[in-house]
mmCIF file of C-alpha atoms and ligand atoms in Angstrom:
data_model
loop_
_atom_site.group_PDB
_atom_site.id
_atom_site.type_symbol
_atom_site.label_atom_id
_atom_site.label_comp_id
_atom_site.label_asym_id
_atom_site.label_seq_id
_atom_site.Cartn_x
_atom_site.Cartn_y
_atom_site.Cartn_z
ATOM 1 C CA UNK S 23 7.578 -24.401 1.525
ATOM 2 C CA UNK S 24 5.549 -22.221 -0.411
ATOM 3 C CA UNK S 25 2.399 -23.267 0.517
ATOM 4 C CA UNK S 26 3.202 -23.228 4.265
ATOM 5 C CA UNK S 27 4.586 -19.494 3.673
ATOM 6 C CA UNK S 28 1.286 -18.904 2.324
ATOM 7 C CA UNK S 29 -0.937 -20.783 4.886
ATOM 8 C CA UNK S 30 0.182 -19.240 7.618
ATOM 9 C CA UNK S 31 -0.356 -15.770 6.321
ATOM 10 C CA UNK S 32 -3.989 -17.306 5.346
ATOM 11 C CA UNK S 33 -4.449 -17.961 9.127
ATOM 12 C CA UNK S 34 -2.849 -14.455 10.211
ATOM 13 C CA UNK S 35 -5.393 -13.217 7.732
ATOM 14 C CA UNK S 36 -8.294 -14.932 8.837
ATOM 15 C CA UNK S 37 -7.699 -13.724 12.544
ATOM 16 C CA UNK S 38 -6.837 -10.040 11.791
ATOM 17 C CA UNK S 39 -10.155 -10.280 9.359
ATOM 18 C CA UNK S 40 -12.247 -11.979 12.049
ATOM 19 C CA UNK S 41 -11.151 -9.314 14.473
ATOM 20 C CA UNK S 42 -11.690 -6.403 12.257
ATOM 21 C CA UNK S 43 -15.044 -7.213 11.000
ATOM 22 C CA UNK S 44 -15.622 -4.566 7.748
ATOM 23 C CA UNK S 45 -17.025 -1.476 9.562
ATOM 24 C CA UNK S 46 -20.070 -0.992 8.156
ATOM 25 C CA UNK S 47 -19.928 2.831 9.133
ATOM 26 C CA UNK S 48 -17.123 4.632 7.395
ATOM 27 C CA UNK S 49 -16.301 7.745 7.130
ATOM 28 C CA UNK S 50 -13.310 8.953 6.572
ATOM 29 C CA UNK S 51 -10.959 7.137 4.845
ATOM 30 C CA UNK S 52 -6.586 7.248 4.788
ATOM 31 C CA UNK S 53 -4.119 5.393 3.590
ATOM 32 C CA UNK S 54 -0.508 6.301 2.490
ATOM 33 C CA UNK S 55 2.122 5.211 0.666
ATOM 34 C CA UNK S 56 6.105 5.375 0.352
ATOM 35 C CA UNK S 57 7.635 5.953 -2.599
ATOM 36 C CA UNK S 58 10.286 3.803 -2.656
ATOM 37 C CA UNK S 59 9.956 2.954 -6.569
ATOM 38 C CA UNK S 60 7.259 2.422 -9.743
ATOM 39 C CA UNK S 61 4.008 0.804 -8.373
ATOM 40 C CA UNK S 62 3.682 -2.876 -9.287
ATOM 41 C CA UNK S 63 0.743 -5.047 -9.716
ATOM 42 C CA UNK S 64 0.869 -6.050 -6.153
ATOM 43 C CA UNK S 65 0.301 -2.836 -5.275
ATOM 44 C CA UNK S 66 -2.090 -2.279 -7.453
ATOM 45 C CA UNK S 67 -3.955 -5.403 -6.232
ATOM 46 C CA UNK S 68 -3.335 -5.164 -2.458
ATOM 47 C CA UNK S 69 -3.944 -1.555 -2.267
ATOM 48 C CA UNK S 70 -4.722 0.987 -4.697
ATOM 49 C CA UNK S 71 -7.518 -1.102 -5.871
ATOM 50 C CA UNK S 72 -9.265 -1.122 -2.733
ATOM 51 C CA UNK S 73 -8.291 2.803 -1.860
ATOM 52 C CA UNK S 74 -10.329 3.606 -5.042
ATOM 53 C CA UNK S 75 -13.370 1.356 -4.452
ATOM 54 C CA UNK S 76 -13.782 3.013 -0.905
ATOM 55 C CA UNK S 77 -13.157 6.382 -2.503
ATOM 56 C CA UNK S 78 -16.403 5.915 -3.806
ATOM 57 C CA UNK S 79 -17.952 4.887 -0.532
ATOM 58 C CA UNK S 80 -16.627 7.447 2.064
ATOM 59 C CA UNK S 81 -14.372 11.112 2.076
ATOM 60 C CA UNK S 82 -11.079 9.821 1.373
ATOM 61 C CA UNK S 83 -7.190 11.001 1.995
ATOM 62 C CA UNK S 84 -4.229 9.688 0.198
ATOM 63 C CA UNK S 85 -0.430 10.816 0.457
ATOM 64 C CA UNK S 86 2.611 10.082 -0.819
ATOM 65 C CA UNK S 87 4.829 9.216 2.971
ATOM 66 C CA UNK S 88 7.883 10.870 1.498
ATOM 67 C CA UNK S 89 9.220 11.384 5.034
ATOM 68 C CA UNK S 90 8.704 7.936 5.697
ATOM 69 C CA UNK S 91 10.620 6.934 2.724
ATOM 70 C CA UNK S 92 13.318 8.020 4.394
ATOM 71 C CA UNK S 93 13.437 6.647 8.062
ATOM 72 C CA UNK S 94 15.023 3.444 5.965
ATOM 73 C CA UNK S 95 16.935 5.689 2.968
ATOM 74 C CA UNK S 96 18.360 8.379 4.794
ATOM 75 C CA UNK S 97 21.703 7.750 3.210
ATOM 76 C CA UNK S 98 20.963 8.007 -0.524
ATOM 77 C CA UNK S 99 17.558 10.388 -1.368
ATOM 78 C CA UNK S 100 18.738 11.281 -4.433
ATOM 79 C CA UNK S 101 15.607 9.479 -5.813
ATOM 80 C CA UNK S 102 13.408 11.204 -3.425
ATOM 81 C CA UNK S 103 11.578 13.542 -5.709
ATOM 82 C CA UNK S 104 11.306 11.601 -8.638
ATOM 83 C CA UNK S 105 9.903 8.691 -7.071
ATOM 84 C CA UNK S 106 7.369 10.919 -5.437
ATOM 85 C CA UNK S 107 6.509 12.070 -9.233
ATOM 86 C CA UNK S 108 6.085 8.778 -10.496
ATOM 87 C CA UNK S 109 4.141 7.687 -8.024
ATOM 88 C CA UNK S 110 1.225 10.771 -8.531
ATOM 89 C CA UNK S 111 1.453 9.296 -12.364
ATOM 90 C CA UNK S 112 0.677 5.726 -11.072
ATOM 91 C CA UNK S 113 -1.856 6.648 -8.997
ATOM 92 C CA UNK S 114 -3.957 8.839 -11.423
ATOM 93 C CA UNK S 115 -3.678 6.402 -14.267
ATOM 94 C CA UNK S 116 -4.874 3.803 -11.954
ATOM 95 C CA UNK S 117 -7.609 5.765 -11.852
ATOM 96 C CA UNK S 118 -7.554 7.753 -8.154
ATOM 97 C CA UNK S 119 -9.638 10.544 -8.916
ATOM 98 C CA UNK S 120 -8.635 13.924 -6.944
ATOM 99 C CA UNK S 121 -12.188 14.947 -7.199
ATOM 100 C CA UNK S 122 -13.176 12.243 -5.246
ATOM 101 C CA UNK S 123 -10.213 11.528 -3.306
ATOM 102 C CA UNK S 124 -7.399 14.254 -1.540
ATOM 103 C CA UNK S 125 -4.760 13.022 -3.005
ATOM 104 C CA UNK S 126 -1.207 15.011 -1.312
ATOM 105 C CA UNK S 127 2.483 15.077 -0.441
ATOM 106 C CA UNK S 128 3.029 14.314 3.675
ATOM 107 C CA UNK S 129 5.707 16.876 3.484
ATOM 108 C CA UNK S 130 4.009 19.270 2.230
ATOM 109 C CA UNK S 131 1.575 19.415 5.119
ATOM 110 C CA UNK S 132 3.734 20.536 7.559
ATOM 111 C CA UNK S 133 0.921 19.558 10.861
ATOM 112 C CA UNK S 134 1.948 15.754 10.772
ATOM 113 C CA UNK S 135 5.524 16.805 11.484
ATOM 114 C CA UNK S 136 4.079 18.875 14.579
ATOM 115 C CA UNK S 137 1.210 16.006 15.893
ATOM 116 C CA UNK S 138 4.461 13.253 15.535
ATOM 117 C CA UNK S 139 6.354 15.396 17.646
ATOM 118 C CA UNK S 140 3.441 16.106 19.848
ATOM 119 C CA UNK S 141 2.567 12.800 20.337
ATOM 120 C CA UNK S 142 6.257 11.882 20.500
ATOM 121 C CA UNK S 143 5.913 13.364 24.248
ATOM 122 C CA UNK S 144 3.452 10.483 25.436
ATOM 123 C CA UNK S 145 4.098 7.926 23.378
ATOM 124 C CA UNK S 146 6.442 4.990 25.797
ATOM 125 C CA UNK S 147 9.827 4.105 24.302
ATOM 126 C CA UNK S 148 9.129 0.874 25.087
ATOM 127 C CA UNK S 149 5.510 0.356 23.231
ATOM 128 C CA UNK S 150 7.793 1.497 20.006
ATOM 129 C CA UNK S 151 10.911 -1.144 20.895
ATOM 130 C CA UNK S 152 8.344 -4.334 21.141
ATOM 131 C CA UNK S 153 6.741 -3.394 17.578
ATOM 132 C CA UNK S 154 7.259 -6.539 15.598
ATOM 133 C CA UNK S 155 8.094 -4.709 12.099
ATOM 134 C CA UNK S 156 10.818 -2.742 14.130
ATOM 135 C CA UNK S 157 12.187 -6.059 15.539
ATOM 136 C CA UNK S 158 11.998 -7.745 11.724
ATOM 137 C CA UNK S 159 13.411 -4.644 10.079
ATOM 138 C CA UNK S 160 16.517 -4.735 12.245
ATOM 139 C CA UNK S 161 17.160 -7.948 11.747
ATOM 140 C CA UNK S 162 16.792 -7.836 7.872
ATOM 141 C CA UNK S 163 18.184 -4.649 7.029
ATOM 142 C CA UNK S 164 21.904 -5.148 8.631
ATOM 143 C CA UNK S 165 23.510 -3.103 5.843
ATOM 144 C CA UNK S 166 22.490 0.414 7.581
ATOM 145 C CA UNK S 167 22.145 1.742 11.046
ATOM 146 C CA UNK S 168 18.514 1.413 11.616
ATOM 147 C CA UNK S 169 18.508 2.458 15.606
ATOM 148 C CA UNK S 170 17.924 6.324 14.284
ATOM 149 C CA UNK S 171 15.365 8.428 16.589
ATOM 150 C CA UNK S 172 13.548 8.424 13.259
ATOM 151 C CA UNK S 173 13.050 4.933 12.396
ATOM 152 C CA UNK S 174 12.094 3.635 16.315
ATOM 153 C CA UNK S 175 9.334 6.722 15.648
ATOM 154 C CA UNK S 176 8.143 5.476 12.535
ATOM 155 C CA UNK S 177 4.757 4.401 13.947
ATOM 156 C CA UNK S 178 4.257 7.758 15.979
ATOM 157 C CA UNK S 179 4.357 9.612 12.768
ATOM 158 C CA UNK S 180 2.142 7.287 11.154
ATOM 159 C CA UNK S 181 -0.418 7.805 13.956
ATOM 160 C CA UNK S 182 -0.238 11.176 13.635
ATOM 161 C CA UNK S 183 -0.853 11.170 9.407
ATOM 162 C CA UNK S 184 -3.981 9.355 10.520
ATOM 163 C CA UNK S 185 -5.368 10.708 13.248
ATOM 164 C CA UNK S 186 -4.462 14.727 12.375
ATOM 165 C CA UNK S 187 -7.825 13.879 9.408
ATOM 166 C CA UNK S 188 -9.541 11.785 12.545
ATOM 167 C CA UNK S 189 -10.025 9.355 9.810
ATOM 168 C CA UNK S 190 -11.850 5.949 11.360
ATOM 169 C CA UNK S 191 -10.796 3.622 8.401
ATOM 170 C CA UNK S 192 -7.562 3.030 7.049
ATOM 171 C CA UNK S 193 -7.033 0.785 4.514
ATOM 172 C CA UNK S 194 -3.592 -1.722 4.528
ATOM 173 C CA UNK S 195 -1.910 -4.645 3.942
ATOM 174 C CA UNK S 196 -1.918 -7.050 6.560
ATOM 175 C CA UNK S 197 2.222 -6.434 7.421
ATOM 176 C CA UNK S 198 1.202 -3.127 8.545
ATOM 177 C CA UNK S 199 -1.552 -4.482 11.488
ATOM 178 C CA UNK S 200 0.939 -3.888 14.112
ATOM 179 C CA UNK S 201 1.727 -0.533 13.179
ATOM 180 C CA UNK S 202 -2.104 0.190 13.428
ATOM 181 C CA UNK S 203 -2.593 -1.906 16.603
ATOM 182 C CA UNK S 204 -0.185 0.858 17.743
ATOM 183 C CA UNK S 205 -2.001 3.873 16.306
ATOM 184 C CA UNK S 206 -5.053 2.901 18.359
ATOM 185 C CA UNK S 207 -2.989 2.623 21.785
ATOM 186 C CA UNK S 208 -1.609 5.828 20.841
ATOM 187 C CA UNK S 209 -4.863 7.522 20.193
ATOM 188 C CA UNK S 210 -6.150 6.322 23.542
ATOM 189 C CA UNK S 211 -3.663 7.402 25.748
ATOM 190 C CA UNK S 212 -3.522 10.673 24.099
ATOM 191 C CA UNK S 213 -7.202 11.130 24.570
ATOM 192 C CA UNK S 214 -7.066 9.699 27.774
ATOM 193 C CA UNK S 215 -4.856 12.960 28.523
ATOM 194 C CA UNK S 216 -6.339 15.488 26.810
ATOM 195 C CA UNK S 217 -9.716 14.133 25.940
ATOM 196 C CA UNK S 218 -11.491 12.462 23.163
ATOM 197 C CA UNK S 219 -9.951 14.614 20.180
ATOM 198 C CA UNK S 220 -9.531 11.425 17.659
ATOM 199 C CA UNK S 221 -11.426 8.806 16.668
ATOM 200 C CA UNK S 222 -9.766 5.357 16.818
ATOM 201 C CA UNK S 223 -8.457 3.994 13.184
ATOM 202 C CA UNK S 224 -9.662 0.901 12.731
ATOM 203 C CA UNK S 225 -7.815 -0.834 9.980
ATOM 204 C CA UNK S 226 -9.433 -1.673 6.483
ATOM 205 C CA UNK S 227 -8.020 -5.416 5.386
ATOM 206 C CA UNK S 228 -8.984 -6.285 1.452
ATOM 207 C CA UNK S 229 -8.776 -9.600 0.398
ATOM 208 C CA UNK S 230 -6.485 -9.208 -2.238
ATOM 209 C CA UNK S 231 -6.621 -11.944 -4.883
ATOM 210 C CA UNK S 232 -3.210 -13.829 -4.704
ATOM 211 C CA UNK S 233 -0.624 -12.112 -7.186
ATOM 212 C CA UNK S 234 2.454 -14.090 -7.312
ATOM 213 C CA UNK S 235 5.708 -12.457 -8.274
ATOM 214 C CA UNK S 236 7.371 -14.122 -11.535
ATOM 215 C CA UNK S 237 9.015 -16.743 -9.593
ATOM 216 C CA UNK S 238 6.016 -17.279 -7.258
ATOM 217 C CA UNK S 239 7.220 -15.926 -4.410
ATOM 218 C CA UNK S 240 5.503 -12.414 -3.054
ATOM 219 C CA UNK S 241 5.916 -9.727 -5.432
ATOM 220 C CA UNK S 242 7.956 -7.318 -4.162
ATOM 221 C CA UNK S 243 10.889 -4.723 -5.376
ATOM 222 C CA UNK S 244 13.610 -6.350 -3.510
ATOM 223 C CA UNK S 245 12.929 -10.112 -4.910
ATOM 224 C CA UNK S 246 13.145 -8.117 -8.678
ATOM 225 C CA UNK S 247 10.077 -10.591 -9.468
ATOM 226 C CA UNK S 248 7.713 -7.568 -9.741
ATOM 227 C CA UNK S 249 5.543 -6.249 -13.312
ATOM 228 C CA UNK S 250 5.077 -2.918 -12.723
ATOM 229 C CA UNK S 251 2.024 -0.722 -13.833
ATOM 230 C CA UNK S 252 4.880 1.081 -16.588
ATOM 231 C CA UNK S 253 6.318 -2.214 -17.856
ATOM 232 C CA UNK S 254 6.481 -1.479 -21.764
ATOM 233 C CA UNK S 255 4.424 -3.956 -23.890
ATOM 234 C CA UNK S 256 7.359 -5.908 -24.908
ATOM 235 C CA UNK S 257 8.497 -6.292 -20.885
ATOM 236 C CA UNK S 258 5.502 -7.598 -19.695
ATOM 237 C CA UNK S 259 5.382 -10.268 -23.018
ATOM 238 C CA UNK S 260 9.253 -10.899 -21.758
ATOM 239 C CA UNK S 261 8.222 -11.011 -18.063
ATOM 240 C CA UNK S 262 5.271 -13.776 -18.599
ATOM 241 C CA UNK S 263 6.758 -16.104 -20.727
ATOM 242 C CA UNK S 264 9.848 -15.930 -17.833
ATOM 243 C CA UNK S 265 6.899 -16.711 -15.314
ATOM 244 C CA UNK S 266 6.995 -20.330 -13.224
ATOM 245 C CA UNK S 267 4.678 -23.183 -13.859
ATOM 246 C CA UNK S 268 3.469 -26.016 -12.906
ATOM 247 C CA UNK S 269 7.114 -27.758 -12.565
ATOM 248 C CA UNK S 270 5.818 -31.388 -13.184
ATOM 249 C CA UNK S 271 5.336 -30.251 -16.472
ATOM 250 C CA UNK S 272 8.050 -31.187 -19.004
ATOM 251 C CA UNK S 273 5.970 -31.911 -21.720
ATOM 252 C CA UNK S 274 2.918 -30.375 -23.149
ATOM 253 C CA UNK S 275 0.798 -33.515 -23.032
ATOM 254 C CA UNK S 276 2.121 -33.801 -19.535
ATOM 255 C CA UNK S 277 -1.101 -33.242 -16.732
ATOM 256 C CA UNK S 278 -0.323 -29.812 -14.976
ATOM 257 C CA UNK S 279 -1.788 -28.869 -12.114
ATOM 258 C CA UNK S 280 -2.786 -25.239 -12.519
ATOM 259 C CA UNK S 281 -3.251 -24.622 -8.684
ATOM 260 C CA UNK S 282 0.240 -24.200 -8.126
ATOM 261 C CA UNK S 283 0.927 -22.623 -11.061
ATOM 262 C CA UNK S 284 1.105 -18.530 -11.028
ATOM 263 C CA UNK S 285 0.358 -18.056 -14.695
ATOM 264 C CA UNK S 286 -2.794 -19.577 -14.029
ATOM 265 C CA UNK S 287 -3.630 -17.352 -10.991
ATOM 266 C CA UNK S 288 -2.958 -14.837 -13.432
ATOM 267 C CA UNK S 289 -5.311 -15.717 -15.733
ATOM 268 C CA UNK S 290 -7.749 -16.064 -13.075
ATOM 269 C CA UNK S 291 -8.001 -12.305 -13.225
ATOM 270 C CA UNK S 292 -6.913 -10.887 -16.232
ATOM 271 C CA UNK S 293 -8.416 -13.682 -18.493
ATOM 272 C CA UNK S 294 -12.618 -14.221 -18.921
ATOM 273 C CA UNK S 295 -13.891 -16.894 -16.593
ATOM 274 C CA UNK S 296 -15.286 -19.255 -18.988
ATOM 275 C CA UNK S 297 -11.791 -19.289 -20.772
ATOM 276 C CA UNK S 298 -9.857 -19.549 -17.402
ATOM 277 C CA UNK S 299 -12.121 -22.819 -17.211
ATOM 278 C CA UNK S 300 -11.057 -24.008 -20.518
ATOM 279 C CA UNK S 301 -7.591 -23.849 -19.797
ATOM 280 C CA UNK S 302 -7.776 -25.419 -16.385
ATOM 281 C CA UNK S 303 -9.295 -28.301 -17.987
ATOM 282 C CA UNK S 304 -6.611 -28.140 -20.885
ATOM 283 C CA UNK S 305 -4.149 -28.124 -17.970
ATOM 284 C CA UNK S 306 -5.043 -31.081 -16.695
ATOM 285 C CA UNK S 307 -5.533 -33.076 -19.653
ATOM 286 C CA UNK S 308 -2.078 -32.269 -20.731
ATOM 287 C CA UNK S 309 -4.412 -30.420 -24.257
ATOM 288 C CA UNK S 310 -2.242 -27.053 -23.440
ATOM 289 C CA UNK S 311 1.268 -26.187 -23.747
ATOM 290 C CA UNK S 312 2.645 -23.757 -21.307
ATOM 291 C CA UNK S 313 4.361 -21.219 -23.932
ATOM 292 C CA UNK S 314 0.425 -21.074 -25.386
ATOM 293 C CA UNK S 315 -0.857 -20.876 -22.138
ATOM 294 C CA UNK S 316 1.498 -17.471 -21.277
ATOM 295 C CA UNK S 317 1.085 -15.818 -24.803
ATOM 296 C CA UNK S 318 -2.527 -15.404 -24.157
ATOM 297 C CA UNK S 319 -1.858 -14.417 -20.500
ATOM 298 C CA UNK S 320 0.430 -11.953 -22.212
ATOM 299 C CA UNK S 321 -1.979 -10.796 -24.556
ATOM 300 C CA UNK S 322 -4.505 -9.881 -21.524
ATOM 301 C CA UNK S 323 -2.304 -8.343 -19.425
ATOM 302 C CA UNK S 324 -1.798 -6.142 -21.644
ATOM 303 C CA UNK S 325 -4.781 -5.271 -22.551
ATOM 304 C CA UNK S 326 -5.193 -4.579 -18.900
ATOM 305 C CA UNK S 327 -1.951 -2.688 -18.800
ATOM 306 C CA UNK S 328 -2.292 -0.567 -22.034
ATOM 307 C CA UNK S 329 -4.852 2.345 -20.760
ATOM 308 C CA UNK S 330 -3.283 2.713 -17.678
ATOM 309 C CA UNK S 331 0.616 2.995 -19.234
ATOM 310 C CA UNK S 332 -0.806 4.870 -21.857
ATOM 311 C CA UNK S 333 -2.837 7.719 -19.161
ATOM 312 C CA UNK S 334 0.904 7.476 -16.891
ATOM 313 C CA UNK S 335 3.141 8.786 -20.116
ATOM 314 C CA UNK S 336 0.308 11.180 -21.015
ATOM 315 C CA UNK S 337 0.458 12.455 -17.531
ATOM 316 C CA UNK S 338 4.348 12.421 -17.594
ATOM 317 C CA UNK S 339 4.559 14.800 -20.369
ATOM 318 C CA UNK S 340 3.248 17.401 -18.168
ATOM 319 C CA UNK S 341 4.536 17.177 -15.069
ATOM 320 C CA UNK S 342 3.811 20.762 -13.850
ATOM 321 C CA UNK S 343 0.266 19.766 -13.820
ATOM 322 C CA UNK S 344 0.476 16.136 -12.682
ATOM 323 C CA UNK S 345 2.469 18.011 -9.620
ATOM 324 C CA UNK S 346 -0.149 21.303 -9.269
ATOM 325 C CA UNK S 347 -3.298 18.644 -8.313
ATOM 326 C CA UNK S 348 -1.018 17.358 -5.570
ATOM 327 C CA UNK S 349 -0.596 20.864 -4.736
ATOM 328 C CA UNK S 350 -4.152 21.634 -4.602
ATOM 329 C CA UNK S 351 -4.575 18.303 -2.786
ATOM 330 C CA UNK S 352 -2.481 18.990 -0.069
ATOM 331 C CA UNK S 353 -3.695 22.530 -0.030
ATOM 332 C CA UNK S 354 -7.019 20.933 0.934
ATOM 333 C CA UNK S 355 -4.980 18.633 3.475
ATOM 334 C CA UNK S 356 -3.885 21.337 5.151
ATOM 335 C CA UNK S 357 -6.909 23.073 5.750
ATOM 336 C CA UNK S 358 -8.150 20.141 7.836
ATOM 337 C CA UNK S 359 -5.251 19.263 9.379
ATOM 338 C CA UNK S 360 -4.402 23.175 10.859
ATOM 339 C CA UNK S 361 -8.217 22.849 12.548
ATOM 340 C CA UNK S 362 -7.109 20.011 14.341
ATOM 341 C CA UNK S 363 -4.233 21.354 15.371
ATOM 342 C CA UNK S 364 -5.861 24.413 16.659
ATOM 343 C CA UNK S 365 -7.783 21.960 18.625
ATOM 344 C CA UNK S 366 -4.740 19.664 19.569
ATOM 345 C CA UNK S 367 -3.080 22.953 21.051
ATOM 346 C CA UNK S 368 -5.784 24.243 23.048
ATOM 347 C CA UNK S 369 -6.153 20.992 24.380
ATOM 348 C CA UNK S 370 -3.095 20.590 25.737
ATOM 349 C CA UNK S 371 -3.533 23.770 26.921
ATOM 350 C CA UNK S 372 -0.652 25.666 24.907
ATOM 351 C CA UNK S 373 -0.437 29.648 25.080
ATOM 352 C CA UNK S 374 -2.181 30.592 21.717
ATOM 353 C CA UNK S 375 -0.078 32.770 19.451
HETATM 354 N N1 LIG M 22 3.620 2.506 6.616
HETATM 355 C C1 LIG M 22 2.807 2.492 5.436
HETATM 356 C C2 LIG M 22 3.401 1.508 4.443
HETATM 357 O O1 LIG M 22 4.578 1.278 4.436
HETATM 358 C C3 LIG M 22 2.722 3.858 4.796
HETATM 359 C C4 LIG M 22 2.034 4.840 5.672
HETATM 360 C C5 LIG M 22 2.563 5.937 6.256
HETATM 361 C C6 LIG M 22 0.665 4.796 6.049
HETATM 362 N N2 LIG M 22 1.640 6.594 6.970
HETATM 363 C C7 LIG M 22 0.460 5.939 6.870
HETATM 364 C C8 LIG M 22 -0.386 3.921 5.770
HETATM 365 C C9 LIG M 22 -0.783 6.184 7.435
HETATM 366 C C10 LIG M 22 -1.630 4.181 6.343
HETATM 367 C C11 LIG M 22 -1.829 5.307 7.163
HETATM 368 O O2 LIG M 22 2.668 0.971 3.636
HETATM 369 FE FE1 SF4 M 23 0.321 -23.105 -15.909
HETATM 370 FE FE2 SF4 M 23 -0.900 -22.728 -18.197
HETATM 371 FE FE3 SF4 M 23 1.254 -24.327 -18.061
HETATM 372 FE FE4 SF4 M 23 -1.037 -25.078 -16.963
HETATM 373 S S1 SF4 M 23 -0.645 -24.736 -19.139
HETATM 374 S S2 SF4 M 23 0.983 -25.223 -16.001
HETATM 375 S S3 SF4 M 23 -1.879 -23.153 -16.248
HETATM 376 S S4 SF4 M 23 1.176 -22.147 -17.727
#
């Protein structure tokens, strides 16, 4: 089951990569976030990694969607503000830089509420209706009304976060290719209206190395099967040695088979490669047990882990000025985002204050 789970999002992969060739021309880069919680390793891997490798390629925008957060927590956002701090600590100590990067708050920029609502005019109820993550969401989420004005929107707003920085390349996973297959309808129409103001976002998909969650199913918050980048030392030793493995082996001297096992796709990035080697071979030959095998994942997780736990608590002792380069960040936002506005408005031929 697992492996046809995971084949067929190789094949969606393979298509969405085939179709969006890497551009080789980038420019300006965004990507956002919601901060529903701590970031985990799967974010780390499937997105943060990337936004900070092309932060070193191209001008690059990153926010915290706090007003997305809530088109699916509306009811309870009593977390709200402390999620949004914990998230600036993640992403500095995973090493976003905010003199490389704008790194800001989407409600702090006040333009992406106007563009959303500004594009809200043109954008068909029904093009928002067919979106497949809409459809999926409803379905999933049954606890909770989920037909707000807010939620069917979702996309709209999106579109206008990217499009208010006319950013061409926008890094994300691969569940979020229909929203941007959306974006870029969006942008047409509007510029087939009111000419070409935006560039269209193409999206940006990394091929993430595979990251199971402890039990080998995606990591994600809601499966509670997620190491996050704050895990204390003594959780993440606790959180390997809980990890699946190969389940044909009982034994030690029993022959695993470490391509099914996630401690060994663990190792595959966290441990040296000529060791990874030796304990594939060991694997095999039945010459390694598993609790051995984990300790040492443990051990370089870690060592992975320490710097960047140690840089988030630094950062947490001082929140005023964790929260101030946000500040300036979306201060810098802002200054882009009100030209384009100015330009949105006159094109669409509004009476100019
Ligand atoms: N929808 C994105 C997610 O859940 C977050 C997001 C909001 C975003 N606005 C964006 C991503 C603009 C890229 C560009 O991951
Ligand atoms: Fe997995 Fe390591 Fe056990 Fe092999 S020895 S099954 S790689 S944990």
């Amino acid at each position: 089951m697992k492996e046809m789970i995971l084949s067929n999002v190789d094949r969606e992969m393979k298509i969405a990569l085939e179709k969006y060739e890497e551009p080789k021309d980038i420019k300006r880069v965004l990507s956002g976030m919601r901060p529903t919680g701590k970031i985990h390793l799967g974010n780390y891997f499937g997105a943060l990694k990337t936004w900070i490798e092309l932060s070193k390629r191209a001008e690059s925008f990153f926010f915290i969607a706090d007003w997305h957060a809530i088109t699916t927590s509306y009811h309870n956002t009593s977390e709200l503000a402390e999620n949004t701090v914990q998230m600036m600590a993640d992403w500095l100590a995973a090493g976003l830089d905010p003199e490389r990067s704008v790194l800001f708050v989407q409600s702090w920029v006040k333009e992406h509420a106007e563009l959303h609502l500004l594009l809200s005019m043109i954008v068909p109820v029904r093009w928002l209706e067919r979106n497949p993550t809409y459809k999926e969401m409803m379905e999933n989420l049954k606890d909770r009304e989920l037909a707000t004005y807010g939620f069917l929107g979702y996309p709209v707003l999106q579109t206008a976060d990217i499009v208010i920085y006319k950013a061409d390349t926008v890094p994300v996973g691969i569940d979020q290719i229909p929203h941007l297959e959306l974006s870029r309808e969006i942008t047409r129409r509007f510029n087939r209206f009111f000419g070409e103001i935006f560039p269209e976002p193409r999206p940006y998909l990394s091929e993430a190395p595979k990251l199971p969650g402890l039990d080998g199913r995606k990591m994600s918050k809601s499966y509670g099967n997620c190491i996050y980048l704050s895990d204390s030392e003594e959780e993440v030793n606790k959180k390997v040695m809980s990890m699946v493995t190969d389940p044909a082996r009982v034994r030690k001297t029993d022959p695993g088979h470490p391509e099914v096992c996630s401690v060994f796709s663990y190792h595959k990035i966290f441990s040296p490669s000529e060791r990874v080697k030796e304990i594939e071979e060991a694997c095999r030959k039945g010459e390694i047990g598993c609790v051995q095998c984990k300790r040492e994942l443990a051990k370089n997780l870690n060592s992975f882990l320490s710097p960047i736990r140690e840089k988030r608590e630094e950062l947490l002792t001082d929140r005023n000025t964790l929260i101030d380069i946000f500040r300036e960040g979306s201060r810098k936002a802002r200054e882009v985002a009100s030209q384009t506005m100015e330009e949105v408005r006159r094109a669409m031929n509004f009476l100019r204050e």
